[in-house]
Coordinates of C-alpha atoms and ligand atoms in Angstrom, one line a residue:
M1 CA -30.9 -86.7 -22.4
S2 CA -29.4 -90.1 -21.5
G3 CA -30.7 -92.3 -18.8
R4 CA -28.2 -91.1 -16.1
F5 CA -29.1 -87.5 -15.8
E6 CA -32.2 -85.3 -15.5
A7 CA -32.5 -81.7 -16.6
V8 CA -33.6 -79.0 -14.2
I9 CA -34.9 -75.8 -15.7
G10 CA -36.3 -72.5 -14.2
L11 CA -37.5 -69.6 -16.3
E12 CA -37.4 -65.9 -15.7
V13 CA -40.0 -64.3 -18.0
H14 CA -39.9 -60.6 -18.7
A15 CA -43.3 -59.3 -19.8
Q16 CA -43.9 -55.7 -20.7
L17 CA -46.9 -54.3 -18.9
R18 CA -49.4 -52.6 -21.2
T19 CA -49.1 -49.0 -20.1
R20 CA -49.1 -45.9 -22.2
T21 CA -46.1 -44.4 -20.3
K22 CA -43.0 -45.7 -18.6
L23 CA -42.7 -46.9 -15.1
F24 CA -41.3 -43.7 -13.5
C25 CA -41.8 -41.0 -16.0
G26 CA -44.3 -39.8 -18.6
C27 CA -42.4 -40.9 -21.7
P28 CA -44.4 -43.1 -24.1
T29 CA -43.8 -46.8 -24.3
S30 CA -44.9 -47.3 -28.0
Y31 CA -42.8 -49.5 -30.1
G32 CA -40.9 -48.5 -33.2
A33 CA -40.2 -44.7 -32.6
P34 CA -36.8 -43.3 -33.9
P35 CA -34.0 -44.0 -31.4
N36 CA -33.8 -41.7 -28.4
T37 CA -37.0 -39.8 -29.1
Q38 CA -38.9 -41.2 -26.1
V39 CA -36.6 -40.1 -23.3
C40 CA -36.5 -37.5 -20.5
P41 CA -34.1 -36.7 -17.6
V42 CA -35.8 -39.5 -15.4
C43 CA -35.3 -42.4 -17.8
L44 CA -31.9 -41.1 -18.9
G45 CA -30.8 -41.1 -15.3
L46 CA -29.7 -37.4 -15.3
P47 CA -28.7 -36.1 -11.9
G48 CA -31.5 -34.7 -9.8
A49 CA -34.3 -36.3 -11.7
L50 CA -36.9 -38.0 -9.5
P51 CA -38.9 -41.1 -10.3
V52 CA -42.7 -41.2 -9.8
P53 CA -44.3 -44.6 -9.9
N54 CA -46.9 -45.3 -12.6
R55 CA -50.1 -46.3 -10.9
V56 CA -51.3 -48.2 -14.0
A57 CA -48.2 -50.3 -14.0
V58 CA -48.7 -51.2 -10.4
E59 CA -52.3 -52.2 -11.1
L60 CA -51.4 -54.3 -14.1
A61 CA -48.6 -56.0 -12.1
A62 CA -51.2 -56.9 -9.4
R63 CA -53.7 -58.0 -12.0
A64 CA -51.1 -60.3 -13.5
G65 CA -50.3 -61.7 -10.0
I66 CA -54.0 -62.5 -9.6
A67 CA -54.2 -64.2 -12.9
L68 CA -51.1 -66.3 -12.0
S69 CA -52.7 -67.2 -8.7
C70 CA -49.9 -65.4 -6.8
E71 CA -50.2 -64.0 -3.4
V72 CA -50.6 -60.2 -4.1
R73 CA -49.0 -58.0 -1.5
P74 CA -50.7 -54.7 -0.4
S75 CA -47.3 -53.4 0.4
S76 CA -44.0 -53.9 -1.5
R77 CA -40.7 -52.2 -2.0
L78 CA -38.7 -50.9 -4.9
A79 CA -35.0 -51.6 -4.7
R80 CA -31.9 -50.6 -6.6
K81 CA -30.1 -53.4 -8.4
N82 CA -26.6 -52.0 -8.9
Y83 CA -24.4 -53.0 -11.8
F84 CA -22.5 -51.3 -14.5
Y85 CA -23.4 -51.7 -18.2
P86 CA -23.8 -49.2 -21.1
D87 CA -27.5 -49.9 -21.4
L88 CA -28.2 -48.9 -17.8
P89 CA -28.2 -45.1 -17.6
K90 CA -28.4 -44.7 -13.8
G91 CA -25.8 -47.4 -13.0
Y92 CA -28.7 -49.3 -11.3
Q93 CA -32.0 -50.8 -12.3
I94 CA -35.1 -50.1 -10.2
S95 CA -36.5 -53.5 -9.4
Q96 CA -37.9 -55.4 -6.4
F97 CA -35.9 -57.6 -4.2
E98 CA -37.2 -58.4 -0.7
G99 CA -41.0 -58.1 -0.7
P100 CA -42.0 -58.3 -4.4
I101 CA -45.5 -57.2 -5.3
N102 CA -46.5 -60.8 -6.1
G103 CA -45.4 -63.8 -4.0
R104 CA -45.8 -67.5 -4.6
G105 CA -48.2 -68.7 -7.3
E106 CA -48.8 -71.7 -9.6
V107 CA -49.8 -72.5 -13.1
T108 CA -51.0 -75.7 -14.7
V109 CA -49.1 -76.5 -17.9
S110 CA -50.2 -79.1 -20.4
W111 CA -48.3 -80.5 -23.3
D112 CA -48.5 -83.7 -25.3
G113 CA -51.4 -85.1 -23.3
Q114 CA -49.5 -84.5 -20.0
S115 CA -50.1 -81.9 -17.5
K116 CA -48.2 -80.6 -14.5
N117 CA -48.3 -77.7 -11.9
I118 CA -45.3 -75.3 -12.1
R119 CA -44.7 -73.2 -9.1
I120 CA -44.0 -69.5 -9.4
T121 CA -41.5 -68.1 -6.9
R122 CA -42.4 -64.4 -7.4
A123 CA -43.5 -61.9 -10.0
H124 CA -42.1 -58.5 -9.4
L125 CA -42.1 -55.1 -11.1
E126 CA -38.9 -53.7 -12.6
E127 CA -37.9 -51.2 -15.3
D128 CA -36.4 -52.3 -18.6
A129 CA -32.9 -51.4 -19.7
A130 CA -31.9 -49.5 -22.9
K131 CA -31.0 -51.3 -26.0
S132 CA -27.5 -51.6 -27.5
V133 CA -27.5 -51.4 -31.3
H134 CA -24.3 -52.6 -33.0
G135 CA -23.4 -50.5 -36.0
V136 CA -26.0 -48.0 -37.2
G137 CA -26.0 -47.4 -41.0
T138 CA -22.5 -46.4 -41.9
A139 CA -21.6 -45.5 -38.3
P140 CA -19.4 -48.2 -36.7
G141 CA -19.4 -49.1 -33.0
T142 CA -22.1 -49.7 -30.5
H143 CA -25.0 -47.2 -30.1
V144 CA -27.5 -47.1 -27.3
D145 CA -31.3 -46.5 -27.8
F146 CA -32.9 -45.3 -24.6
N147 CA -36.5 -45.5 -25.8
R148 CA -36.9 -48.8 -23.9
A149 CA -35.2 -47.7 -20.8
G150 CA -37.7 -47.4 -18.0
V151 CA -40.5 -49.4 -19.7
P152 CA -42.4 -51.3 -17.0
L153 CA -41.8 -55.1 -16.9
L154 CA -43.1 -57.8 -14.8
E155 CA -40.5 -60.5 -14.1
I156 CA -42.0 -63.8 -13.4
V157 CA -39.6 -66.3 -11.7
S158 CA -40.4 -70.0 -11.7
E159 CA -39.2 -72.6 -9.3
P160 CA -36.8 -75.1 -11.0
D161 CA -39.7 -77.4 -11.7
L162 CA -39.3 -77.9 -15.4
R163 CA -37.6 -81.1 -16.7
S164 CA -37.3 -80.7 -20.4
A165 CA -37.1 -78.2 -23.2
E166 CA -40.6 -79.2 -24.3
E167 CA -42.0 -78.5 -20.8
A168 CA -40.3 -75.2 -20.7
E169 CA -41.8 -74.2 -24.0
A170 CA -45.3 -75.2 -22.9
Y171 CA -44.8 -73.2 -19.6
L172 CA -43.8 -70.2 -21.6
K173 CA -46.8 -70.4 -23.9
K174 CA -49.1 -70.8 -20.9
I175 CA -47.6 -67.7 -19.1
R176 CA -48.0 -65.7 -22.3
E177 CA -51.6 -66.8 -22.7
I178 CA -52.5 -66.0 -19.1
L179 CA -51.0 -62.6 -19.3
M180 CA -52.6 -61.7 -22.6
F181 CA -56.0 -62.9 -21.5
A182 CA -55.6 -60.9 -18.2
G183 CA -55.1 -57.9 -20.5
V184 CA -51.7 -57.0 -19.0
N185 CA -49.3 -58.0 -21.8
D186 CA -49.6 -57.9 -25.6
G187 CA -47.6 -61.2 -26.1
N188 CA -45.6 -59.7 -28.9
L189 CA -42.3 -61.7 -29.0
E190 CA -41.0 -60.0 -32.2
E191 CA -41.2 -56.5 -30.5
G192 CA -39.6 -57.9 -27.4
S193 CA -42.6 -57.4 -25.1
F194 CA -42.4 -61.0 -24.0
R195 CA -39.0 -62.7 -23.5
C196 CA -37.2 -65.0 -21.1
D197 CA -34.0 -66.1 -19.5
A198 CA -33.7 -69.9 -19.1
N199 CA -31.7 -71.4 -16.2
V200 CA -30.5 -74.9 -17.0
S201 CA -28.7 -77.5 -15.0
I202 CA -28.4 -81.3 -14.9
R203 CA -28.1 -83.8 -12.1
P204 CA -27.8 -87.5 -11.7
I205 CA -31.2 -89.1 -11.5
G206 CA -32.2 -89.6 -7.8
Q207 CA -30.1 -86.7 -6.6
S208 CA -32.1 -83.9 -4.9
E209 CA -29.4 -81.3 -4.8
L210 CA -29.3 -79.0 -7.8
G211 CA -26.5 -79.0 -10.2
T212 CA -24.5 -75.9 -11.3
R213 CA -26.7 -73.9 -13.7
T214 CA -26.1 -71.7 -16.7
E215 CA -28.4 -68.9 -17.6
L216 CA -29.5 -68.5 -21.2
K217 CA -30.2 -64.8 -21.7
N218 CA -33.0 -62.9 -23.5
I219 CA -34.6 -65.5 -25.7
N220 CA -37.5 -64.1 -27.7
S221 CA -38.9 -67.0 -29.6
F222 CA -40.5 -70.3 -28.6
R223 CA -38.4 -72.2 -31.1
F224 CA -35.2 -70.7 -29.8
V225 CA -36.1 -71.5 -26.2
R226 CA -36.6 -75.1 -27.1
Q227 CA -33.5 -75.3 -29.2
A228 CA -31.3 -73.4 -26.7
I229 CA -32.3 -75.5 -23.8
E230 CA -31.9 -78.8 -25.7
Y231 CA -28.5 -77.7 -26.8
E232 CA -27.5 -76.7 -23.3
I233 CA -28.7 -79.9 -21.7
A234 CA -26.6 -81.9 -24.3
R235 CA -23.6 -79.7 -23.8
Q236 CA -23.7 -80.1 -20.0
E237 CA -24.1 -83.8 -20.3
T238 CA -21.1 -84.1 -22.5
L239 CA -19.0 -82.1 -20.0
V240 CA -20.1 -84.0 -17.0
S241 CA -19.9 -87.4 -18.7
S242 CA -16.3 -86.7 -19.6
G243 CA -15.4 -85.8 -16.0
Q244 CA -15.4 -82.0 -16.5
T245 CA -17.6 -79.5 -14.6
V246 CA -20.2 -77.1 -15.7
I247 CA -19.2 -73.5 -15.0
Q248 CA -21.9 -71.1 -13.7
Q249 CA -22.1 -68.5 -16.4
T250 CA -24.4 -66.5 -18.6
R251 CA -24.8 -67.7 -22.1
S252 CA -26.7 -66.6 -25.2
W253 CA -28.3 -68.5 -28.0
D254 CA -26.6 -68.0 -31.3
A255 CA -29.4 -68.7 -33.8
A256 CA -27.0 -68.5 -36.8
R257 CA -24.7 -71.2 -35.4
N258 CA -27.4 -73.2 -33.5
Q259 CA -25.5 -73.2 -30.3
T260 CA -25.2 -71.4 -26.9
V261 CA -22.1 -69.2 -26.4
A262 CA -20.6 -67.9 -23.2
L263 CA -21.2 -64.2 -22.4
R264 CA -19.8 -63.8 -18.9
S265 CA -19.4 -65.6 -15.7
K266 CA -22.4 -65.0 -13.5
E267 CA -22.3 -62.6 -10.6
D268 CA -24.0 -63.8 -7.5
A269 CA -27.1 -62.0 -6.3
H270 CA -25.2 -60.2 -3.5
D271 CA -22.9 -58.6 -6.0
Y272 CA -25.9 -56.4 -7.1
R273 CA -25.8 -54.7 -3.7
Y274 CA -29.6 -54.4 -3.6
F275 CA -31.0 -51.7 -1.3
P276 CA -34.4 -50.0 -1.1
D277 CA -34.6 -47.0 -3.4
P278 CA -34.5 -44.0 -1.1
D279 CA -36.3 -41.9 -3.8
L280 CA -39.3 -44.2 -3.7
P281 CA -41.6 -44.9 -0.8
P282 CA -43.1 -48.4 -0.5
L283 CA -45.8 -49.3 -3.0
E284 CA -49.1 -49.4 -1.1
I285 CA -52.3 -50.9 -2.6
E286 CA -55.6 -50.8 -0.8
P287 CA -56.8 -54.3 -0.1
E288 CA -60.2 -53.2 -1.5
S289 CA -58.5 -52.5 -4.9
I290 CA -57.0 -55.9 -4.9
A291 CA -60.4 -57.5 -4.2
A292 CA -62.0 -55.4 -6.9
W293 CA -59.4 -56.4 -9.5
R294 CA -59.8 -60.0 -8.5
A295 CA -63.5 -59.8 -9.0
E296 CA -62.9 -58.2 -12.4
T297 CA -60.4 -60.8 -13.6
P298 CA -61.3 -61.5 -17.3
E299 CA -62.2 -65.0 -18.4
S300 CA -59.1 -67.2 -18.9
A301 CA -58.3 -68.9 -22.2
D302 CA -58.9 -72.2 -20.5
A303 CA -62.3 -71.2 -19.3
M304 CA -63.2 -69.8 -22.7
R305 CA -62.1 -72.9 -24.5
A306 CA -64.3 -75.0 -22.2
R307 CA -67.2 -72.7 -22.8
F308 CA -66.8 -72.8 -26.6
V309 CA -66.8 -76.6 -26.5
D310 CA -69.6 -77.0 -24.0
Q311 CA -72.0 -74.2 -25.0
L312 CA -71.2 -73.5 -28.6
N313 CA -70.5 -77.1 -29.6
L314 CA -67.2 -76.3 -31.2
T315 CA -64.5 -78.9 -31.5
D316 CA -61.4 -78.7 -29.2
Y317 CA -59.4 -77.8 -32.3
D318 CA -61.7 -74.9 -33.3
A319 CA -61.9 -73.7 -29.7
T320 CA -58.1 -73.7 -29.5
V321 CA -57.6 -71.7 -32.7
L322 CA -60.2 -69.2 -31.7
T323 CA -58.6 -68.6 -28.3
S324 CA -55.1 -68.3 -29.7
H325 CA -55.3 -64.6 -29.0
P326 CA -57.8 -62.6 -27.0
E327 CA -58.4 -60.4 -30.0
V328 CA -59.4 -63.4 -32.1
A329 CA -61.7 -64.7 -29.3
R330 CA -63.3 -61.3 -28.9
Y331 CA -63.8 -60.9 -32.6
F332 CA -65.4 -64.4 -33.0
E333 CA -67.8 -63.8 -30.1
S334 CA -68.7 -60.4 -31.4
I335 CA -69.9 -61.9 -34.7
V336 CA -71.7 -64.7 -33.0
S337 CA -73.6 -62.3 -30.7
R338 CA -74.5 -60.1 -33.7
L339 CA -76.0 -63.1 -35.4
A340 CA -77.6 -64.4 -32.2
A341 CA -81.1 -62.9 -32.9
Q342 CA -81.6 -65.1 -35.8
S343 CA -79.3 -67.9 -34.8
A344 CA -79.7 -71.5 -35.7
P345 CA -77.9 -74.0 -33.5
E346 CA -75.1 -74.3 -36.0
T347 CA -74.4 -70.5 -36.1
A348 CA -71.3 -70.7 -33.9
K349 CA -69.8 -73.5 -36.0
K350 CA -70.4 -71.5 -39.2
V351 CA -68.9 -68.4 -37.8
A352 CA -65.9 -70.5 -36.4
N353 CA -65.3 -72.0 -39.9
F354 CA -65.6 -68.7 -41.7
V355 CA -63.3 -66.8 -39.2
Q356 CA -60.7 -69.6 -39.4
S357 CA -60.7 -70.2 -43.1
E358 CA -61.4 -66.7 -44.5
V359 CA -60.6 -64.0 -42.0
L360 CA -57.5 -65.2 -40.0
G361 CA -55.6 -66.0 -43.2
H362 CA -56.2 -62.6 -44.7
V363 CA -56.4 -60.1 -41.9
A364 CA -53.6 -59.3 -39.4
L365 CA -54.5 -59.5 -35.7
D366 CA -54.4 -55.7 -35.2
G367 CA -56.6 -55.3 -38.2
L368 CA -59.5 -57.5 -37.0
D369 CA -61.8 -54.8 -36.0
A370 CA -59.8 -51.9 -37.3
T371 CA -60.2 -52.5 -41.0
F372 CA -63.8 -51.7 -42.1
P373 CA -64.6 -54.6 -44.4
S374 CA -63.3 -57.2 -41.9
S375 CA -64.9 -55.7 -38.9
S376 CA -67.1 -58.1 -36.8
E377 CA -70.1 -55.9 -37.8
R378 CA -69.5 -56.3 -41.6
V379 CA -68.7 -60.0 -41.4
A380 CA -71.8 -60.6 -39.3
E381 CA -73.8 -58.8 -42.0
L382 CA -72.3 -61.1 -44.6
L383 CA -72.9 -64.3 -42.6
A384 CA -76.5 -63.2 -41.9
L385 CA -77.0 -63.4 -45.7
V386 CA -75.8 -67.0 -45.6
Q387 CA -78.0 -67.6 -42.6
D388 CA -81.2 -66.4 -44.3
G389 CA -80.4 -68.2 -47.5
T390 CA -79.7 -65.2 -49.7
I391 CA -76.3 -66.5 -50.6
N392 CA -74.5 -69.8 -50.0
N393 CA -71.1 -70.4 -48.3
K394 CA -69.2 -70.4 -51.5
I395 CA -70.6 -67.1 -52.7
A396 CA -69.9 -65.7 -49.2
K397 CA -66.2 -66.3 -49.6
Q398 CA -66.2 -64.6 -53.0
V399 CA -68.2 -61.6 -51.5
F400 CA -65.7 -61.4 -48.6
A401 CA -62.8 -61.1 -51.0
E402 CA -64.7 -58.5 -52.9
M403 CA -65.5 -56.6 -49.6
R404 CA -61.8 -56.3 -48.8
A405 CA -60.9 -55.2 -52.3
S406 CA -63.7 -52.7 -52.8
Q407 CA -64.6 -51.6 -49.2
K408 CA -68.3 -52.2 -50.0
T409 CA -70.7 -54.0 -47.7
A410 CA -71.8 -57.5 -48.4
R411 CA -75.3 -56.4 -49.3
Q412 CA -74.1 -53.9 -51.8
I413 CA -71.9 -56.5 -53.5
V414 CA -74.7 -59.1 -53.6
E415 CA -77.1 -56.6 -55.2
E416 CA -74.7 -55.1 -57.7
Q417 CA -73.4 -58.4 -58.9
N418 CA -76.7 -60.2 -58.7
L419 CA -75.3 -62.9 -56.4
A420 CA -78.5 -63.7 -54.5
Q421 CA -79.2 -67.4 -54.7
V422 CA -82.0 -68.3 -57.0
T423 CA -84.5 -70.1 -54.9
D424 CA -87.3 -69.5 -57.4
V425 CA -88.1 -72.9 -59.0
A426 CA -89.2 -71.5 -62.3
A427 CA -85.9 -69.7 -62.8
I428 CA -83.8 -72.8 -62.1
E429 CA -86.0 -75.2 -63.9
G430 CA -84.8 -74.3 -67.4
E431 CA -81.2 -74.9 -66.3
V432 CA -82.1 -78.2 -64.8
R433 CA -83.8 -79.3 -68.0
K434 CA -80.8 -78.3 -70.1
V435 CA -78.4 -80.3 -67.9
L436 CA -80.6 -83.4 -68.0
D437 CA -81.0 -83.2 -71.8
A438 CA -77.2 -82.8 -72.2
H439 CA -76.4 -86.0 -70.1
P440 CA -78.8 -88.8 -71.1
Q441 CA -76.3 -91.4 -70.0
Q442 CA -76.2 -90.2 -66.4
V443 CA -80.0 -89.9 -66.4
Q444 CA -80.1 -93.5 -67.3
Q445 CA -77.6 -94.4 -64.5
Y446 CA -79.8 -92.5 -62.0
R447 CA -82.9 -94.3 -63.1
S448 CA -81.2 -97.7 -62.9
G449 CA -80.6 -97.0 -59.2
K450 CA -77.2 -95.2 -59.2
T451 CA -78.6 -92.3 -57.3
A452 CA -75.2 -91.0 -56.4
V453 CA -75.0 -89.4 -59.8
L454 CA -77.3 -86.7 -58.3
G455 CA -74.3 -85.0 -57.0
F456 CA -73.0 -84.7 -60.6
F457 CA -76.2 -83.0 -61.7
V458 CA -76.2 -80.6 -58.8
G459 CA -72.6 -79.7 -59.7
Q460 CA -73.6 -79.1 -63.4
V461 CA -76.6 -76.9 -62.5
M462 CA -74.5 -74.9 -60.0
K463 CA -71.9 -74.4 -62.7
A464 CA -74.5 -73.3 -65.2
T465 CA -75.9 -70.8 -62.7
R466 CA -72.4 -69.6 -61.7
G467 CA -73.1 -70.8 -58.2
A468 CA -76.2 -68.6 -57.8
A469 CA -78.7 -71.3 -57.5
N470 CA -79.7 -72.4 -54.0
P471 CA -78.3 -76.0 -53.8
K472 CA -81.2 -77.2 -51.7
A473 CA -83.7 -76.0 -54.3
V474 CA -81.6 -77.5 -57.1
N475 CA -81.5 -80.9 -55.2
E476 CA -85.2 -80.9 -54.7
L477 CA -86.0 -79.9 -58.3
L478 CA -83.6 -82.5 -59.8
R479 CA -85.1 -85.3 -57.8
A480 CA -88.6 -84.3 -58.8
M481 CA -87.7 -84.0 -62.5
L482 CA -85.7 -87.2 -62.7
Q483 CA -88.7 -88.9 -61.1
E484 CA -91.3 -87.4 -63.4
Q485 CA -89.4 -88.3 -66.6
S486 CA -89.0 -92.0 -65.6
Ligands
ADP501 P1 -30.9 -64.8 -10.5 O1 -30.9 -65.4 -11.9 O2 -31.2 -63.4 -10.5 O3 -29.6 -65.1 -9.8 P2 -32.4 -66.8 -8.9 O4 -31.2 -67.3 -8.1 O5 -33.6 -66.4 -8.1 O6 -32.1 -65.4 -9.7 O7 -32.8 -67.9 -10.0 C1 -33.4 -67.6 -11.1 C2 -34.0 -68.8 -11.8 O8 -33.1 -69.8 -11.8 C3 -35.3 -69.3 -11.1 O9 -36.2 -69.6 -12.1 C4 -34.8 -70.6 -10.5 O10 -35.8 -71.6 -10.6 C5 -33.7 -71.1 -11.5 N1 -32.7 -71.9 -10.9 C6 -32.0 -71.7 -9.8 N2 -31.1 -72.6 -9.6 C7 -31.2 -73.5 -10.6 C8 -30.5 -74.7 -11.0 N3 -29.5 -75.2 -10.3 N4 -30.9 -75.3 -12.1 C9 -31.9 -74.8 -12.9 N5 -32.5 -73.7 -12.6 C10 -32.2 -73.0 -11.5
MG502 MG1 -31.6 -64.5 -13.6
ZN503 ZN1 -38.6 -40.6 -19.5

């Protein structure tokens, strides 16, 4: 962006609500089923089929609104948004127009040491469209998979408050985090359950009127959102700087060619001929329910990070990694609480290190508590052995690898392979003596004051005992024996 213009960006996020069934029928919402196997007359738009609103979707939409500090409305309307497209079986999408379930809200976005409040215009319920698939196997042409048609979405519309691609990316990450920690969205960009449209315009600095925007459709990666917006800002700037005008249109991001390409000119809102759906009465929510959901709002990622730093003495970095996903946070806390009975002050730090360095690299998110050897219960058992001095950290890593390979518990492995640390002085003494005898030169160095060589001896003893000796016991013994021989 050159000095003359500023970018203006507003995002429309489409987040799939975590329901088992679709918004107006009982078809499952699970991802990955064979095409057109999760359909019925309602979501296929067959004549005479009648929609019935999914109560859970309404509740999750309201809970999302609460988490986004929106005004949640006890009464809202479902409307028909009419347009013609192969992926739209009824010829209209059921959405909300006037009177969305969630009105104005606001989120605080931080990036690069800066922070800013971004206003949310509204967050409304709507159904997803079907998916066009171009060329299936050997079959040419476009095919339509209706499994996704009718899946409940929350569309979160921001005010045009964002000023750069970087800010937009940070906003998107924040919205994802808020929704995931509120338990309403799984945050899975690859599976399309979190995606966005980015509206981009530029205007001369100092001008308050908005410029003509383009809308970048269906972006499903943080990297693409940043790249697409950056490209679009530059494209518009080049146009305007050379005396041309920006045409209001819908564009898409072509990741292969690294550019945005025009899809169609943008219809204005009135072209959708919105009207209240006559098949659906207003959505009514008891104010008591809204109050109860508000009271039950789960801890936000921001609050959790602050707690990890203040109460568990974790670094900002550790707290950030451990709150990267609610499953990770829950897993971490579950291990800490299992160890709490015998906890030392550094327990949380030890668990944080182990989870980050050993578990997250090896176990997929959805496997955290699903796979037996990596369950919080099994890992807590393992770390309890470190805590009580039975094994050291290094052996713990080895045991964990073995647990995953063999499906055995930590205790079984330690016993079978004789991995318990040797704290018994008599047992280590022979090894210490051998090491000292084998390195007379270093012994000399130690005695002449170069005590740093102690680390070398510790290393040698640990090697000789194949890591089984308790390093603390080895240290003490070495000091004593070096002393006594001098
Ligand atoms: P629709 O895309 O359905 O026509 P809206 O008119 O409500 O819906 O706008 C959608 C999004 O576009 C909002 O996030 C809004 O902030 C953003 N927006 C509107 N005008 C501009 C503009 N001139 N430049 C950038 N963003 C804009
Ligand atoms: Mg739009
Ligand atoms: Zn259905």
